[in-house]
mmCIF file of C-alpha atoms in Angstrom:
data_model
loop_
_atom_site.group_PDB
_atom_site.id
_atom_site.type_symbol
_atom_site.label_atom_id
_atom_site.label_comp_id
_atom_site.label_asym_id
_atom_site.label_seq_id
_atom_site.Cartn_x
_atom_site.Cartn_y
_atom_site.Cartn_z
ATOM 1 C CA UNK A 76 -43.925 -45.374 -13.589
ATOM 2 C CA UNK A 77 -43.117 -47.669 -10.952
ATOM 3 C CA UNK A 78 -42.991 -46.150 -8.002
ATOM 4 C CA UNK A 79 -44.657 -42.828 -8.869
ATOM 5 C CA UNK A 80 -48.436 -42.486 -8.141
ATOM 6 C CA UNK A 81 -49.063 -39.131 -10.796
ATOM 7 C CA UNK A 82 -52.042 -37.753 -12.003
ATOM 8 C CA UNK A 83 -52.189 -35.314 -15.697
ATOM 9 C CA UNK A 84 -54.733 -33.117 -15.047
ATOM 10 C CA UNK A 85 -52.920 -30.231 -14.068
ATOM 11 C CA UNK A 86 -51.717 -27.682 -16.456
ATOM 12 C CA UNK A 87 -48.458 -26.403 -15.734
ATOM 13 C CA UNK A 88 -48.301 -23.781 -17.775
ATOM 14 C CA UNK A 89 -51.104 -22.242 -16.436
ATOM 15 C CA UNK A 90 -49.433 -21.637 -12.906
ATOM 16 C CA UNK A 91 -46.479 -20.015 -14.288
ATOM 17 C CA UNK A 92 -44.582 -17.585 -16.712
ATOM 18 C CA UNK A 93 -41.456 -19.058 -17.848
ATOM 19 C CA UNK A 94 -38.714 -17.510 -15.420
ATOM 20 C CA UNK A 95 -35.085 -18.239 -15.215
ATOM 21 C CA UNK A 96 -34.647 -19.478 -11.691
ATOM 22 C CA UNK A 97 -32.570 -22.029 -10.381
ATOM 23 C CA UNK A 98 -33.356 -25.757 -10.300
ATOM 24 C CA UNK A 99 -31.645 -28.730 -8.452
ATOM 25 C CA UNK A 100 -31.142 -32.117 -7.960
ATOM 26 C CA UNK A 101 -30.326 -34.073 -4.840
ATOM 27 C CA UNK A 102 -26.641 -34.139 -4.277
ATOM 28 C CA UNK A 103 -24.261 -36.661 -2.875
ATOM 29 C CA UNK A 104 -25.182 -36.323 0.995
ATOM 30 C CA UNK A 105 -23.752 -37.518 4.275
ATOM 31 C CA UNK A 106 -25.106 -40.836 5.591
ATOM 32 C CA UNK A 107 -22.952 -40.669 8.328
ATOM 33 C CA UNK A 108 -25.150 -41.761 11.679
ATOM 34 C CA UNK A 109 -27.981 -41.767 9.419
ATOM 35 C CA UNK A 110 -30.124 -44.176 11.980
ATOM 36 C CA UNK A 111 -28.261 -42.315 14.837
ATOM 37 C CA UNK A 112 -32.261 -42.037 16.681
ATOM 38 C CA UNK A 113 -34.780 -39.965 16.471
ATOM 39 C CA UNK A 114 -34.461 -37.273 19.319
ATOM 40 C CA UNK A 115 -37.494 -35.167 19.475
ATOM 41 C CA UNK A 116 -38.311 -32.082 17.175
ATOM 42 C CA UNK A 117 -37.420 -29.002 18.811
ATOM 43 C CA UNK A 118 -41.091 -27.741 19.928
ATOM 44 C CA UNK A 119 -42.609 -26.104 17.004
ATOM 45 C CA UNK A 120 -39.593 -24.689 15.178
ATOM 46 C CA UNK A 121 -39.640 -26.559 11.977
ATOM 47 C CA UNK A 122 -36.432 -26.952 10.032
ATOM 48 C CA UNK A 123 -37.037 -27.755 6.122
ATOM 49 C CA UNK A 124 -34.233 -29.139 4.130
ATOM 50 C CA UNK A 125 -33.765 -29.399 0.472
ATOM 51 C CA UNK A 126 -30.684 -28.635 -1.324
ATOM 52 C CA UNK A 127 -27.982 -26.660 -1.913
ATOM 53 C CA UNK A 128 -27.917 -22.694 -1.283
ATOM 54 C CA UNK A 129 -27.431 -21.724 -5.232
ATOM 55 C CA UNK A 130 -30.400 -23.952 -6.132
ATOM 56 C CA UNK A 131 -33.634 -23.011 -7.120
ATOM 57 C CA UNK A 132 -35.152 -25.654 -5.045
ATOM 58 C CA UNK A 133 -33.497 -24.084 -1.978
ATOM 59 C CA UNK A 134 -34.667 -20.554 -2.834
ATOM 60 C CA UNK A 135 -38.245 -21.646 -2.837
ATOM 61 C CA UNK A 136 -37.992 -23.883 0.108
ATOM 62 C CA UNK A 137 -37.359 -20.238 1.747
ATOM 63 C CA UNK A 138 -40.210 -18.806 -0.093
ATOM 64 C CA UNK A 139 -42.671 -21.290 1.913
ATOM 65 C CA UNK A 140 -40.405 -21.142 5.305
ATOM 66 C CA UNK A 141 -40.746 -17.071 4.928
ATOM 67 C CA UNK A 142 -44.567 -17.577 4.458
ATOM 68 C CA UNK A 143 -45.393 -20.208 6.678
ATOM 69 C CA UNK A 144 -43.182 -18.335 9.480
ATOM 70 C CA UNK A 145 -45.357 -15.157 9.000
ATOM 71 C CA UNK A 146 -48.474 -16.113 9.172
ATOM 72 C CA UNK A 147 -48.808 -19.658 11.561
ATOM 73 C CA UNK A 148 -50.176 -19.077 15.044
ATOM 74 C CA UNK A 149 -48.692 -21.961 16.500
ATOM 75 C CA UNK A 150 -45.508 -22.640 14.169
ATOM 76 C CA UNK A 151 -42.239 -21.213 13.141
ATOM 77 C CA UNK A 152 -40.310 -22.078 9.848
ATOM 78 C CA UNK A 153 -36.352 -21.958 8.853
ATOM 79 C CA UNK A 154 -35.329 -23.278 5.904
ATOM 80 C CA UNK A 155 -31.526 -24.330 5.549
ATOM 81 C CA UNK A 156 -29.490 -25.520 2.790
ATOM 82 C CA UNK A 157 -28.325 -29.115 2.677
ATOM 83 C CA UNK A 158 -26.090 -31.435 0.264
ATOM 84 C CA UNK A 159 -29.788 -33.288 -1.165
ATOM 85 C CA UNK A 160 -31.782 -36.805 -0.144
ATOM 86 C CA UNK A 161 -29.210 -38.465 2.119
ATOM 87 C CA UNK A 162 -27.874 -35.391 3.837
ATOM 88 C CA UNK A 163 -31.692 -34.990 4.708
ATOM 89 C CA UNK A 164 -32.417 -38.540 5.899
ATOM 90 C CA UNK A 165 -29.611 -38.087 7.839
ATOM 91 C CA UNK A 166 -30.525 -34.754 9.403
ATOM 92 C CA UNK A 167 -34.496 -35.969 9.673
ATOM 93 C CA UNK A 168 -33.317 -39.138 11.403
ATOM 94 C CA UNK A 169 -30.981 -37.012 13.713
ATOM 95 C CA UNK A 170 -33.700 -34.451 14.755
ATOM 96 C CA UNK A 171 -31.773 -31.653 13.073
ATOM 97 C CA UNK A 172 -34.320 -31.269 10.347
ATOM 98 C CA UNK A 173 -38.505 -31.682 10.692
ATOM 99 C CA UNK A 174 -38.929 -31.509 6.986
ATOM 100 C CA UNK A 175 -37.178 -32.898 3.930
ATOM 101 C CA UNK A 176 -36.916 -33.476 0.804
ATOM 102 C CA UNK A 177 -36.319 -36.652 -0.936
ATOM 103 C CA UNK A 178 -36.299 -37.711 -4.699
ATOM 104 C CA UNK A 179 -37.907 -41.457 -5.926
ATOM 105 C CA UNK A 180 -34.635 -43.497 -6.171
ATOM 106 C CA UNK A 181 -34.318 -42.984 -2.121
ATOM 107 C CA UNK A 182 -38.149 -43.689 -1.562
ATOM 108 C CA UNK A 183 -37.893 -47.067 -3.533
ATOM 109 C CA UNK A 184 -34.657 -48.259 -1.607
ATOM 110 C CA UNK A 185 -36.362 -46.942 1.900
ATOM 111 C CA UNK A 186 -39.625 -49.526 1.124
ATOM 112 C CA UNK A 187 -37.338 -52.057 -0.336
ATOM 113 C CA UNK A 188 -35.294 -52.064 3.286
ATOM 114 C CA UNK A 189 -32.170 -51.360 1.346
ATOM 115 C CA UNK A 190 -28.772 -50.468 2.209
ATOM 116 C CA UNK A 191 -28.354 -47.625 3.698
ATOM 117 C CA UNK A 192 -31.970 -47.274 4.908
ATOM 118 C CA UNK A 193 -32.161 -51.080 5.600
ATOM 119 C CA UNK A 194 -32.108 -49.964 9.480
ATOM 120 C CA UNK A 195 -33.628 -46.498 9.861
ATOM 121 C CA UNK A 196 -34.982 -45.797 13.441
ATOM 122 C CA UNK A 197 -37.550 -44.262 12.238
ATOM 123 C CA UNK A 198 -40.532 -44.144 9.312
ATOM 124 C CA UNK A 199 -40.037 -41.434 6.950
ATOM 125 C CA UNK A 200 -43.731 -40.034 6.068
ATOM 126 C CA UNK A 201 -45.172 -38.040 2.976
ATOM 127 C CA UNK A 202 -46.326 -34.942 3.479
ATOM 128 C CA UNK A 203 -46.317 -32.935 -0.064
ATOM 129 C CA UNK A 204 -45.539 -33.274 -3.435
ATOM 130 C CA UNK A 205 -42.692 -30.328 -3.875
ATOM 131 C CA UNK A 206 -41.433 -30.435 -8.033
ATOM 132 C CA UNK A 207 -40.219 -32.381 -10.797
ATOM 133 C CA UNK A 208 -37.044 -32.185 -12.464
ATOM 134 C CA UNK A 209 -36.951 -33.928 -16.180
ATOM 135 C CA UNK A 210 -33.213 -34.297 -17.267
ATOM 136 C CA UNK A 211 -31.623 -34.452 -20.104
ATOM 137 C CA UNK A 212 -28.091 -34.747 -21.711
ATOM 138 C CA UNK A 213 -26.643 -32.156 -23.582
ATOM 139 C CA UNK A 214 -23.485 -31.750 -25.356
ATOM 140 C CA UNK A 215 -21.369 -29.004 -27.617
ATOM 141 C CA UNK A 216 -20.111 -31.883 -29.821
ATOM 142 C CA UNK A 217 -21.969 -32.412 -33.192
ATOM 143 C CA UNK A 218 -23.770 -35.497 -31.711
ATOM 144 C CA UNK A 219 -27.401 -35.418 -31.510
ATOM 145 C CA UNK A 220 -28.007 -38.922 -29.882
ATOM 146 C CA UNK A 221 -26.702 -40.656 -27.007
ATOM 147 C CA UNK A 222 -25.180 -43.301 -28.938
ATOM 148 C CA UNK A 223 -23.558 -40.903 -31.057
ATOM 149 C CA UNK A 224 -21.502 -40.846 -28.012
ATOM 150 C CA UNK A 225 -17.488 -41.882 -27.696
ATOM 151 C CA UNK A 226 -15.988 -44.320 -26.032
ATOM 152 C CA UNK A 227 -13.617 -42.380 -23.471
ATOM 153 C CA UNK A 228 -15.988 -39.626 -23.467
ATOM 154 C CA UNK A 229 -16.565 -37.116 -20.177
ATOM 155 C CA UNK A 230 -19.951 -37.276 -18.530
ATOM 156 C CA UNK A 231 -21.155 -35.495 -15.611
ATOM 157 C CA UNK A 232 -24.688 -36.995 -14.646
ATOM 158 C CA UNK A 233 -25.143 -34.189 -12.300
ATOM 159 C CA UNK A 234 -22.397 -33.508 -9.605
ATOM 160 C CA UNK A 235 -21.559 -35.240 -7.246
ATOM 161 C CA UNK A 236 -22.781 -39.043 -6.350
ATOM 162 C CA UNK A 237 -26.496 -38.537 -6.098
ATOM 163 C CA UNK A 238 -29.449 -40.892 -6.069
ATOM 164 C CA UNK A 239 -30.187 -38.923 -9.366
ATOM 165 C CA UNK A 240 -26.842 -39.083 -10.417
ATOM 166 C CA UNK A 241 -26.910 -42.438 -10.334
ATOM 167 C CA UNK A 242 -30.794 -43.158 -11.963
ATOM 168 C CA UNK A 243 -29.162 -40.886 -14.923
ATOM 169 C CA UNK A 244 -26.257 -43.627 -15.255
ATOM 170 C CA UNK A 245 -28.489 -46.209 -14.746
ATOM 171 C CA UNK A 246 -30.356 -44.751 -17.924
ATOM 172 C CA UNK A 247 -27.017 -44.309 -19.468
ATOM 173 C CA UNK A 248 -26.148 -48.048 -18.892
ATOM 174 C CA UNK A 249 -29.010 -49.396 -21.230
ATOM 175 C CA UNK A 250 -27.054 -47.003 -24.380
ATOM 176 C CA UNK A 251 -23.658 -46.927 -23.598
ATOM 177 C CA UNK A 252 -20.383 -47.996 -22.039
ATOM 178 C CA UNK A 253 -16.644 -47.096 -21.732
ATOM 179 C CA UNK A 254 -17.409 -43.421 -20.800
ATOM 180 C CA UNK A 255 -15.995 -41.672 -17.947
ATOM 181 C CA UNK A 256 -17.923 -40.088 -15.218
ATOM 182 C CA UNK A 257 -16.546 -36.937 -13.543
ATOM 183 C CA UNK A 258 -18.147 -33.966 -11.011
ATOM 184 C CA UNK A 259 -19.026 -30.771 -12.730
ATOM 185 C CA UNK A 260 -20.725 -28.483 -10.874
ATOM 186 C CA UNK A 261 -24.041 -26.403 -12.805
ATOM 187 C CA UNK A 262 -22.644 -23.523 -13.276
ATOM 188 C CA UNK A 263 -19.085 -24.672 -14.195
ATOM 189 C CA UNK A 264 -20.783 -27.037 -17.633
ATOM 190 C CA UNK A 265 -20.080 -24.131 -19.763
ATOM 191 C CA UNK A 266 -16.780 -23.544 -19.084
ATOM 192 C CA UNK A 267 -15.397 -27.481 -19.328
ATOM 193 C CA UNK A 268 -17.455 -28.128 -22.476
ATOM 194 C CA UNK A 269 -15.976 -25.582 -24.299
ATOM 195 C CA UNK A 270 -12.318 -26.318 -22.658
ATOM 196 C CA UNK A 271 -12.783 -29.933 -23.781
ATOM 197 C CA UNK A 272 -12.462 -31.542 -20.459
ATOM 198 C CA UNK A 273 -16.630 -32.243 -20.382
ATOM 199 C CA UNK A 274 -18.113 -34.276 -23.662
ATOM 200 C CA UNK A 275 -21.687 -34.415 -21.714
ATOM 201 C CA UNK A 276 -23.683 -32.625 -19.312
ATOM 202 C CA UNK A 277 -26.991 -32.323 -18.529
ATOM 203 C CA UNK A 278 -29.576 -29.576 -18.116
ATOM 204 C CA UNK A 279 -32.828 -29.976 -16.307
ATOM 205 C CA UNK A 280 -36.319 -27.941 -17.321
ATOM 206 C CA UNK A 281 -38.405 -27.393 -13.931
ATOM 207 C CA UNK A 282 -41.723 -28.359 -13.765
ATOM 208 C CA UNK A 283 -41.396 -29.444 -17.838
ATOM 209 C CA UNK A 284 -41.798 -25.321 -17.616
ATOM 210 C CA UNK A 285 -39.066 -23.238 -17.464
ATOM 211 C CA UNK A 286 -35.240 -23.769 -17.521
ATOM 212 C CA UNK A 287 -32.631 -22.622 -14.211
ATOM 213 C CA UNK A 288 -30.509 -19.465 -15.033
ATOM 214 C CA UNK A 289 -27.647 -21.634 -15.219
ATOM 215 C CA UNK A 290 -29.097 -23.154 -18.757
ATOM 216 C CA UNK A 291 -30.576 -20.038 -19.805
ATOM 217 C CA UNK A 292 -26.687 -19.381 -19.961
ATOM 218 C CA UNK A 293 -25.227 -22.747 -21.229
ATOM 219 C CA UNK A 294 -27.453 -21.961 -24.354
ATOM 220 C CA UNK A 295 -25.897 -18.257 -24.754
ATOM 221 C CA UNK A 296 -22.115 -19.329 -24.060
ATOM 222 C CA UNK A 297 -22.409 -22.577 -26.444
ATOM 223 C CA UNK A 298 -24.210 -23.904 -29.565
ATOM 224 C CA UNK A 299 -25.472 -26.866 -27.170
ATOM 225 C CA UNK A 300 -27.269 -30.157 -28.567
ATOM 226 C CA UNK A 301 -30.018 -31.913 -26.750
ATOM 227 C CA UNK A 302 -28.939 -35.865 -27.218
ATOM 228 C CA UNK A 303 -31.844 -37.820 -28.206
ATOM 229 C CA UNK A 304 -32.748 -41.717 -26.913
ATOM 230 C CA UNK A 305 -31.606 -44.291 -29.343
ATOM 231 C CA UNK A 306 -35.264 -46.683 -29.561
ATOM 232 C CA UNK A 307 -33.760 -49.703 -28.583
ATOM 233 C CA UNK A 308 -32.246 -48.468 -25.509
ATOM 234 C CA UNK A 309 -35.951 -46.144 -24.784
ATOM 235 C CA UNK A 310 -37.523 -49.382 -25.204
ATOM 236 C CA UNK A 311 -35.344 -51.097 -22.191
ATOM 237 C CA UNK A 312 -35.693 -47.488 -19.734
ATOM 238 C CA UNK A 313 -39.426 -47.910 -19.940
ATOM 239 C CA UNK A 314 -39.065 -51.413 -18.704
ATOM 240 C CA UNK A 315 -37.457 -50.394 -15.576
ATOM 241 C CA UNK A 316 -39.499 -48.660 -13.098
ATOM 242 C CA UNK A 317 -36.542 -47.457 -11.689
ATOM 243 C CA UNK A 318 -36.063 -44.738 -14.319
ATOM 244 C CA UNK A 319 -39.028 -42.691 -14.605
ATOM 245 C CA UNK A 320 -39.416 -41.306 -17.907
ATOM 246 C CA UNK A 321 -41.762 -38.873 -19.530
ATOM 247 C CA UNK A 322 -41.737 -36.329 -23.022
ATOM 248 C CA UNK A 323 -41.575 -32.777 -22.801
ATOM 249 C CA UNK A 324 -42.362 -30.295 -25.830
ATOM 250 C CA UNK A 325 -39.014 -28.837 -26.599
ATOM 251 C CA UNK A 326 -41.215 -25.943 -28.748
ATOM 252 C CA UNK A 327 -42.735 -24.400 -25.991
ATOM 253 C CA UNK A 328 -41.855 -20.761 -25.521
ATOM 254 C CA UNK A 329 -38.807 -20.460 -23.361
ATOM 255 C CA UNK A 330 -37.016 -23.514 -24.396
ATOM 256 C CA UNK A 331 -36.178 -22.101 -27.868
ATOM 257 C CA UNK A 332 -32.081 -21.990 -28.332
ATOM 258 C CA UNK A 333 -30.774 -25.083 -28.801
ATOM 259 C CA UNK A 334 -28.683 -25.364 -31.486
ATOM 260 C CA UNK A 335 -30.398 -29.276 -31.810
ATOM 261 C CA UNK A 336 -33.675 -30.335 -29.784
ATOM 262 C CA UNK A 337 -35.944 -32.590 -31.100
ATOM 263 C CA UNK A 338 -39.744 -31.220 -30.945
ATOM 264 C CA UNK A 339 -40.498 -33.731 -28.329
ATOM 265 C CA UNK A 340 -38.049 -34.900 -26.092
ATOM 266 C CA UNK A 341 -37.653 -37.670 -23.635
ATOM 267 C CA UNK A 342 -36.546 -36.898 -20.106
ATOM 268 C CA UNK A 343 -35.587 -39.018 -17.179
ATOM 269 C CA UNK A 344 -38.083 -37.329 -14.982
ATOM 270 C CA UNK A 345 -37.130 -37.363 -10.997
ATOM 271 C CA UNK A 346 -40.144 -36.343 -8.674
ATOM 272 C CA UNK A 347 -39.526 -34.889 -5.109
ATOM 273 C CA UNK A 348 -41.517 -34.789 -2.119
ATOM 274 C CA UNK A 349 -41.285 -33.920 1.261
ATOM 275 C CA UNK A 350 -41.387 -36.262 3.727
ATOM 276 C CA UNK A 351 -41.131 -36.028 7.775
ATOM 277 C CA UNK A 352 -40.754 -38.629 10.611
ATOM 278 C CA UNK A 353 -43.391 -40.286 12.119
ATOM 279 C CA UNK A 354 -43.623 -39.093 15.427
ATOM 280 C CA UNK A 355 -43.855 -35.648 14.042
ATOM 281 C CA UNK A 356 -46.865 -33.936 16.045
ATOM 282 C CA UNK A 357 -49.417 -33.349 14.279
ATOM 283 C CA UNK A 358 -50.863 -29.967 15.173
ATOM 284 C CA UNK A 359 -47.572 -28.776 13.736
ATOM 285 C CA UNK A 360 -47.867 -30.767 10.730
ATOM 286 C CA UNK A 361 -51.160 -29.778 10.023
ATOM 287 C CA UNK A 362 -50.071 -26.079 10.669
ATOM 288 C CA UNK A 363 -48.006 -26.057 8.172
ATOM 289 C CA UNK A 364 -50.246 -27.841 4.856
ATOM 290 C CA UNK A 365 -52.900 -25.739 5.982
ATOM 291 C CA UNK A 366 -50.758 -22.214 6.094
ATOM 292 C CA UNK A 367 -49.189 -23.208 2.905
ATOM 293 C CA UNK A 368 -52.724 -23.677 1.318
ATOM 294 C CA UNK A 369 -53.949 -20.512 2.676
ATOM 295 C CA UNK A 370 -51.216 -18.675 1.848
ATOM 296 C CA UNK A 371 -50.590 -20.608 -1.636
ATOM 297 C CA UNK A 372 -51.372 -17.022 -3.546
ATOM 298 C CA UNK A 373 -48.667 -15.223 -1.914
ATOM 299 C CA UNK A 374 -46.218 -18.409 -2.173
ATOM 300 C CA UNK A 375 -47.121 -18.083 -5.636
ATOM 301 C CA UNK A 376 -45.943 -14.378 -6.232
ATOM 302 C CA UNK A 377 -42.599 -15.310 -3.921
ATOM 303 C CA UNK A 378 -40.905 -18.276 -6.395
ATOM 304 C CA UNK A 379 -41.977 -20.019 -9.681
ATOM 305 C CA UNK A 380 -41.980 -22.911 -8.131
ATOM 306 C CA UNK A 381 -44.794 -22.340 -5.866
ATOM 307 C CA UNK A 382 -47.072 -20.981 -8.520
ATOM 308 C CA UNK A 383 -48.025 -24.757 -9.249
ATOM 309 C CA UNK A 384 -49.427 -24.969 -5.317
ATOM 310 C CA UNK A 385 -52.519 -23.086 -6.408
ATOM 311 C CA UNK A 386 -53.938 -26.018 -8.038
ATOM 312 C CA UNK A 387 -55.416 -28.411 -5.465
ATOM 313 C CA UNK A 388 -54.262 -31.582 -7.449
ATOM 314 C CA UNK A 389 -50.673 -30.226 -7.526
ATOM 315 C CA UNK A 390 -50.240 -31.408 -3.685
ATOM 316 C CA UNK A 391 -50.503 -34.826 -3.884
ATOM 317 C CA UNK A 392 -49.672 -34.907 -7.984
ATOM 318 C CA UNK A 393 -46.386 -37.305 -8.409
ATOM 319 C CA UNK A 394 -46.405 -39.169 -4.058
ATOM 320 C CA UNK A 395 -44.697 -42.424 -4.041
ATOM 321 C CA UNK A 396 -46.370 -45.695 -4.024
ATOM 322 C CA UNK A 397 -46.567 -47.900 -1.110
ATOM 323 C CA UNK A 398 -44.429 -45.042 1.167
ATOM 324 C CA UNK A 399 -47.504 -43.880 4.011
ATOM 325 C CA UNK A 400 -48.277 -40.371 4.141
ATOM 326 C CA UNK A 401 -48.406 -38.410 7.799
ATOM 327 C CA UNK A 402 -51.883 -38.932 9.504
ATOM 328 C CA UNK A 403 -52.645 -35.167 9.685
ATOM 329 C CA UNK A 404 -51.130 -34.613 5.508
ATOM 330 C CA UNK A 405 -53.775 -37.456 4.987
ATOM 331 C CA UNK A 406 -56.651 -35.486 6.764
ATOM 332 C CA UNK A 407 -55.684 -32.699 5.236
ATOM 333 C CA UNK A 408 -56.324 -34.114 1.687
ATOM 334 C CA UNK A 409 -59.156 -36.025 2.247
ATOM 335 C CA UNK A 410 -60.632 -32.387 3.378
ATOM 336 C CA UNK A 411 -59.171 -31.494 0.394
ATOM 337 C CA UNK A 412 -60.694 -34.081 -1.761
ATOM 338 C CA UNK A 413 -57.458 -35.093 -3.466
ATOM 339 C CA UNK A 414 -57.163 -38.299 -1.200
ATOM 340 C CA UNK A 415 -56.951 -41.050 -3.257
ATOM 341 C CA UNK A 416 -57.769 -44.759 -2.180
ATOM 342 C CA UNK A 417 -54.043 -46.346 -3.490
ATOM 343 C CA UNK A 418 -52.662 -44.016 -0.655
ATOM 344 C CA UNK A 419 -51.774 -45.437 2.503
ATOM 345 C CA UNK A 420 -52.227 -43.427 5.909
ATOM 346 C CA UNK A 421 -49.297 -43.496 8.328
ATOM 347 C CA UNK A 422 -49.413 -45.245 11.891
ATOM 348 C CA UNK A 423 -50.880 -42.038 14.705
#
């Protein structure tokens, strides 16, 4: 998996009933004056920043904001919509964020000191594993695989320029070539597939649980296919640790309507985690892990997404490799006893 430290043991379903809630990825975002300094977190109001306002990822981002904010002593929580990872590194790095999300693609360039986060002023830290989004393509054409599809063909790999945009064209790369990428928003799939100006989109199934409301209604508006891997490009993506990659069991309930999915599916799988700066203090830090954990029943009732938080493993479940984790998340879980020794503790 690369850069992915994950552990099985969990079982989703167990958290959570299938529910048709939104799900996102991380956007194109601004790097402008991403290493523009650090400035200092404003006291203990903590800003958390995931995604965009329609997403699913943003509405539960709220859900733990809304609970942490209620029932901390010594912390207050606001969660705002953002345009994904590099928006957020951007805001973290400014100060005008104390929590954010980011998805595997950015941790492996921020480790690898690559452009743009070859010169951040500041150490991004793990704090919490937050979801997992497994993507895959989809189509209203009478292809069922991805080399089934056209040269010339429309593809939107998830709008905008993304880090997950672009480990979804990376994937593409090892199939095909001579399609066209273009920017189609979720909710706007439906509409160009059947027009004819989109040949692929994608659809993502949160958690490998449930599907966003915005498939639930792909699936009623079109007779949609699920394109399959051809086995000689699979056998390439697994090679590339990149490209995580994992099956899902297209016959669980809720995931029924299809007009072609194969029984087991395989999904370019993109893990995100929150991280926060360095020289965040850690009373606040620890504030907020151990508010969410006490509060992790109530989170649970407020989102889908948070149902998964009531399983101890969950927290630490998918953290990336080598990338150090805050010194007060990494008390926290050795208290917790889901410290494990490949994790690496952040500089006090």
């Amino acid at each position: 998996m690369g850069m992915l430290s994950s552990t099985h043991s969990t079982s989703r379903r167990s958290f959570l009933a299938a529910a048709g809630v939104g799900a996102t990825t991380a956007v194109g975002g601004c790097l402008d004056s991403l290493s523009a300094g650090l400035g200092s977190s404003d006291g203990s109001q903590l800003v958390i920043v995931t995604a965009e306002s329609e997403t699913g990822t943003y509405a539960a981002s709220q859900g733990i904001g809304a609970v942490v904010d209620e029932h901390a002593d010594t912390i207050s929580v606001e969660a705002q919509p953002s345009e994904g990872t590099e928006d957020n590194l951007g805001r973290l790095g400014r100060g005008e964020a104390d929590i954010a999300m980011i998805q595997h693609r950015s941790a492996r360039m921020i480790q690898n000191e690559e452009e743009p986060y070859d010169d951040l002023e500041y150490e991004p830290q793990q704090l919490v594993h937050y979801n997992d989004l497994p993507w895959l393509f989809v189509t209203n054409h009478d292809w069922t695989s991805i080399d089934d599809i056209e040269p010339g063909s429309t593809i939107s790999p998830t709008p905008g320029e993304s880090g997950t945009s672009r480990t979804l064209t990376d994937a593409l790369d090892y199939a095909i070539d001579g399609y066209e990428q273009i920017s189609i928003s979720y909710g706007e799939q439906a509409g160009a597939l059947e027009e004819g100006q989109l040949d692929v989109g994608v659809v993502t199934i949160s958690n490998f649980d449930f599907e966003a409301s915005w498939v639930q209604e792909m699936k009623q508006t079109l007779d949609l296919n699920v394109l399959e891997w051809p086995d000689n490009a699979l056998a390439e993506i697994e090679g590339d640790d990149g490209i995580p990659i994992e099956s899902i069991d297209m016959t669980q309930d809720g995931l029924e309507g299809y007009a072609h999915a194969p029984d087991e599916a395989m999904t370019i799988n993109i893990p995100y985690n929150f991280v926060v700066r360095g020289d965040l203090d850690s009373d606040y830090a620890s504030a907020f892990l151990e508010t969410m954990y006490e509060q992790r029943d109530e989170m649970a009732d407020d989102h889908a997404y948070l149902g998964y938080y009531t399983d101890d493993e969950w927290w630490t479940t998918r953290m990336y490799d080598d990338m150090p984790f805050h010194p007060a998340a990494a008390d926290f879980y050795e208290d917790l006893g889901v410290w494990r020794d490949e994790f690496v503790r952040g500089d006090e």
